[in-house]
PDB file of C-alpha atoms in Angstrom:
ATOM      1  CA  MET A1009      -3.079  21.225 -10.517  1.00  0.00           C
ATOM      2  CA  SER A1010       0.041  19.246 -11.176  1.00  0.00           C
ATOM      3  CA  ILE A1011       0.854  16.734  -8.439  1.00  0.00           C
ATOM      4  CA  ASP A1012       3.118  13.709  -8.823  1.00  0.00           C
ATOM      5  CA  LEU A1013       2.685  10.944  -6.252  1.00  0.00           C
ATOM      6  CA  TYR A1014       5.568   8.489  -5.982  1.00  0.00           C
ATOM      7  CA  THR A1015       4.042   5.398  -4.426  1.00  0.00           C
ATOM      8  CA  TRP A1016       3.498   1.663  -4.555  1.00  0.00           C
ATOM      9  CA  VAL A1017       0.669  -0.764  -3.820  1.00  0.00           C
ATOM     10  CA  THR A1018       1.063  -0.894  -0.049  1.00  0.00           C
ATOM     11  CA  PRO A1019      -1.124   0.383   2.790  1.00  0.00           C
ATOM     12  CA  ASN A1020       1.343   3.213   3.396  1.00  0.00           C
ATOM     13  CA  GLY A1021       1.162   4.219  -0.234  1.00  0.00           C
ATOM     14  CA  TRP A1022      -2.619   3.974  -0.357  1.00  0.00           C
ATOM     15  CA  LYS A1023      -3.132   6.541   2.423  1.00  0.00           C
ATOM     16  CA  VAL A1024      -2.138   9.475   0.232  1.00  0.00           C
ATOM     17  CA  SER A1025      -3.917   8.122  -2.840  1.00  0.00           C
ATOM     18  CA  ALA A1026      -7.105   7.790  -0.793  1.00  0.00           C
ATOM     19  CA  MET A1027      -6.791  11.364   0.436  1.00  0.00           C
ATOM     20  CA  LEU A1028      -6.120  12.741  -3.042  1.00  0.00           C
ATOM     21  CA  GLU A1029      -9.227  10.926  -4.273  1.00  0.00           C
ATOM     22  CA  GLU A1030     -11.302  12.178  -1.333  1.00  0.00           C
ATOM     23  CA  LEU A1031     -10.186  15.741  -2.044  1.00  0.00           C
ATOM     24  CA  GLY A1032     -10.851  15.331  -5.762  1.00  0.00           C
ATOM     25  CA  LEU A1033      -7.358  16.498  -6.659  1.00  0.00           C
ATOM     26  CA  PRO A1034      -5.898  15.375  -9.974  1.00  0.00           C
ATOM     27  CA  TYR A1035      -2.532  13.651  -9.687  1.00  0.00           C
ATOM     28  CA  ASN A1036      -0.092  11.510 -11.580  1.00  0.00           C
ATOM     29  CA  ILE A1037       1.043   8.213 -10.106  1.00  0.00           C
ATOM     30  CA  LYS A1038       4.754   7.540 -10.394  1.00  0.00           C
ATOM     31  CA  PRO A1039       5.100   3.855  -9.481  1.00  0.00           C
ATOM     32  CA  ILE A1040       8.047   2.993  -7.250  1.00  0.00           C
ATOM     33  CA  ASP A1041       8.380  -0.812  -7.175  1.00  0.00           C
ATOM     34  CA  ILE A1042       9.826  -1.223  -3.707  1.00  0.00           C
ATOM     35  CA  SER A1043      10.621  -4.905  -4.350  1.00  0.00           C
ATOM     36  CA  SER A1044      13.186  -3.765  -6.954  1.00  0.00           C
ATOM     37  CA  GLY A1045      15.050  -1.478  -4.542  1.00  0.00           C
ATOM     38  CA  ILE A1046      14.517   1.593  -6.742  1.00  0.00           C
ATOM     39  CA  GLN A1047      13.450   3.584  -3.677  1.00  0.00           C
ATOM     40  CA  LYS A1048      17.053   3.443  -2.432  1.00  0.00           C
ATOM     41  CA  GLU A1049      18.517   4.878  -5.635  1.00  0.00           C
ATOM     42  CA  ALA A1050      19.752   8.476  -5.818  1.00  0.00           C
ATOM     43  CA  GLU A1051      16.894   9.787  -7.964  1.00  0.00           C
ATOM     44  CA  PHE A1052      14.229   8.753  -5.453  1.00  0.00           C
ATOM     45  CA  VAL A1053      16.354   9.518  -2.388  1.00  0.00           C
ATOM     46  CA  SER A1054      16.555  13.094  -3.680  1.00  0.00           C
ATOM     47  CA  LEU A1055      12.779  13.197  -3.089  1.00  0.00           C
ATOM     48  CA  ASN A1056      12.782  11.252   0.172  1.00  0.00           C
ATOM     49  CA  PRO A1057      16.063  10.874   2.066  1.00  0.00           C
ATOM     50  CA  ASN A1058      14.527   7.944   3.976  1.00  0.00           C
ATOM     51  CA  GLY A1059      14.261   5.966   0.745  1.00  0.00           C
ATOM     52  CA  ARG A1060      10.641   4.990   1.410  1.00  0.00           C
ATOM     53  CA  ILE A1061       7.328   5.636  -0.292  1.00  0.00           C
ATOM     54  CA  PRO A1062       5.305   7.802  -0.548  1.00  0.00           C
ATOM     55  CA  ALA A1063       6.675  11.108  -1.756  1.00  0.00           C
ATOM     56  CA  LEU A1064       4.743  13.940  -3.377  1.00  0.00           C
ATOM     57  CA  VAL A1065       5.862  16.743  -5.685  1.00  0.00           C
ATOM     58  CA  ASP A1066       3.476  19.687  -6.106  1.00  0.00           C
ATOM     59  CA  HIS A1067       4.551  21.449  -9.287  1.00  0.00           C
ATOM     60  CA  ASP A1068       1.990  24.204  -8.673  1.00  0.00           C
ATOM     61  CA  ALA A1069       3.896  25.089  -5.491  1.00  0.00           C
ATOM     62  CA  ASP A1070       7.299  25.571  -7.156  1.00  0.00           C
ATOM     63  CA  GLY A1071       8.070  21.851  -7.086  1.00  0.00           C
ATOM     64  CA  LEU A1072       7.513  21.516  -3.357  1.00  0.00           C
ATOM     65  CA  THR A1073       8.494  17.987  -2.338  1.00  0.00           C
ATOM     66  CA  ILE A1074       7.048  16.316   0.739  1.00  0.00           C
ATOM     67  CA  PHE A1075       7.701  12.828   2.081  1.00  0.00           C
ATOM     68  CA  GLU A1076       6.096  10.722   4.830  1.00  0.00           C
ATOM     69  CA  SER A1077       2.399   9.987   4.434  1.00  0.00           C
ATOM     70  CA  GLY A1078       1.300  11.946   7.528  1.00  0.00           C
ATOM     71  CA  ALA A1079       3.150  15.075   6.431  1.00  0.00           C
ATOM     72  CA  ILE A1080       1.739  14.730   2.915  1.00  0.00           C
ATOM     73  CA  MET A1081      -1.802  14.379   4.239  1.00  0.00           C
ATOM     74  CA  LEU A1082      -1.407  17.455   6.468  1.00  0.00           C
ATOM     75  CA  TYR A1083      -0.074  19.414   3.494  1.00  0.00           C
ATOM     76  CA  LEU A1084      -2.974  18.393   1.251  1.00  0.00           C
ATOM     77  CA  ALA A1085      -5.520  19.295   3.935  1.00  0.00           C
ATOM     78  CA  GLU A1086      -3.945  22.725   4.397  1.00  0.00           C
ATOM     79  CA  LYS A1087      -3.553  23.264   0.654  1.00  0.00           C
ATOM     80  CA  THR A1088      -7.231  22.592  -0.026  1.00  0.00           C
ATOM     81  CA  GLY A1089      -8.764  23.836   3.212  1.00  0.00           C
ATOM     82  CA  LYS A1090     -10.578  20.492   3.541  1.00  0.00           C
ATOM     83  CA  LEU A1091     -10.534  17.688   6.117  1.00  0.00           C
ATOM     84  CA  MET A1092      -8.671  19.783   8.689  1.00  0.00           C
ATOM     85  CA  PRO A1093     -10.692  21.999  10.996  1.00  0.00           C
ATOM     86  CA  THR A1094      -9.383  25.509  11.529  1.00  0.00           C
ATOM     87  CA  ASP A1095     -10.467  25.807  15.175  1.00  0.00           C
ATOM     88  CA  LEU A1096      -7.861  24.733  17.729  1.00  0.00           C
ATOM     89  CA  LYS A1097      -9.920  21.950  19.334  1.00  0.00           C
ATOM     90  CA  GLY A1098     -11.023  20.451  16.021  1.00  0.00           C
ATOM     91  CA  ARG A1099      -7.554  20.721  14.494  1.00  0.00           C
ATOM     92  CA  TYR A1100      -5.900  18.885  17.356  1.00  0.00           C
ATOM     93  CA  ASN A1101      -8.649  16.288  17.440  1.00  0.00           C
ATOM     94  CA  VAL A1102      -7.748  15.399  13.843  1.00  0.00           C
ATOM     95  CA  MET A1103      -3.990  15.637  14.485  1.00  0.00           C
ATOM     96  CA  GLN A1104      -4.054  13.337  17.501  1.00  0.00           C
ATOM     97  CA  TRP A1105      -5.842  10.624  15.508  1.00  0.00           C
ATOM     98  CA  LEU A1106      -3.436  11.075  12.620  1.00  0.00           C
ATOM     99  CA  MET A1107      -0.448  10.730  14.967  1.00  0.00           C
ATOM    100  CA  PHE A1108      -2.049   7.688  16.629  1.00  0.00           C
ATOM    101  CA  GLN A1109      -2.346   6.031  13.231  1.00  0.00           C
ATOM    102  CA  MET A1110       1.141   7.058  12.102  1.00  0.00           C
ATOM    103  CA  GLY A1111       2.920   6.053  15.314  1.00  0.00           C
ATOM    104  CA  GLY A1112       0.781   3.190  16.590  1.00  0.00           C
ATOM    105  CA  VAL A1113      -1.687   1.396  14.361  1.00  0.00           C
ATOM    106  CA  GLY A1114       0.261   1.782  11.099  1.00  0.00           C
ATOM    107  CA  PRO A1115       3.593   0.417  12.338  1.00  0.00           C
ATOM    108  CA  MET A1116       1.914  -2.435  14.213  1.00  0.00           C
ATOM    109  CA  GLN A1117       0.009  -3.469  11.089  1.00  0.00           C
ATOM    110  CA  GLY A1118       3.244  -3.274   9.108  1.00  0.00           C
ATOM    111  CA  GLN A1119       4.995  -5.565  11.573  1.00  0.00           C
ATOM    112  CA  ALA A1120       2.062  -7.980  11.532  1.00  0.00           C
ATOM    113  CA  ASN A1121       2.280  -8.093   7.742  1.00  0.00           C
ATOM    114  CA  VAL A1122       5.985  -8.971   7.907  1.00  0.00           C
ATOM    115  CA  PHE A1123       5.413 -11.752  10.426  1.00  0.00           C
ATOM    116  CA  LEU A1124       2.329 -13.172   8.708  1.00  0.00           C
ATOM    117  CA  SER A1125       3.382 -12.807   5.085  1.00  0.00           C
ATOM    118  CA  LEU A1126       7.131 -12.592   4.719  1.00  0.00           C
ATOM    119  CA  LEU A1127       8.907 -14.533   7.457  1.00  0.00           C
ATOM    120  CA  PRO A1128       9.227 -18.299   7.106  1.00  0.00           C
ATOM    121  CA  ARG A1129       7.351 -20.377   9.675  1.00  0.00           C
ATOM    122  CA  GLU A1130       8.353 -23.537  11.475  1.00  0.00           C
ATOM    123  CA  ASP A1131       6.010 -26.523  11.229  1.00  0.00           C
ATOM    124  CA  SER A1132       4.767 -25.713  14.732  1.00  0.00           C
ATOM    125  CA  GLY A1133       3.404 -22.387  13.489  1.00  0.00           C
ATOM    126  CA  GLY A1134       6.149 -20.390  15.194  1.00  0.00           C
ATOM    127  CA  TYR A1135       8.647 -18.176  13.427  1.00  0.00           C
ATOM    128  CA  ARG A1136      12.291 -18.914  12.894  1.00  0.00           C
ATOM    129  CA  ALA A1137      15.118 -16.473  12.432  1.00  0.00           C
ATOM    130  CA  LEU A1138      16.071 -15.624   8.877  1.00  0.00           C
ATOM    131  CA  SER A1139      19.397 -17.121   7.877  1.00  0.00           C
ATOM    132  CA  LYS A1140      22.108 -14.806   6.587  1.00  0.00           C
TER     133      LYS A1140
END
């Protein structure tokens, strides 16, 4: 199996790595240092028009390229026949939790990380606007 995973050391990037490990699929990590801005360059944007990690290329499926961690995880589950029930009730039980994570928990944790780690704080503990 020949899978390339374009990712970086962030929670969003770890989701797909964790799934690949859980499935026991061999893969090659292609590091995309998002602090350098490389994810906005043409070569990466050709893999993911959103210019964000992760992106996956499955060379065993004619170079199929998939972006967005939720879509990648659904693809890997369907490709392997693992971690995704085939019955309607079970399948949608998994999908609703995946969508909850992708649309709720994940973005909220990302915002918390920005506020707690990246934005400057005032002495009072509050946040101030970034200057231009």
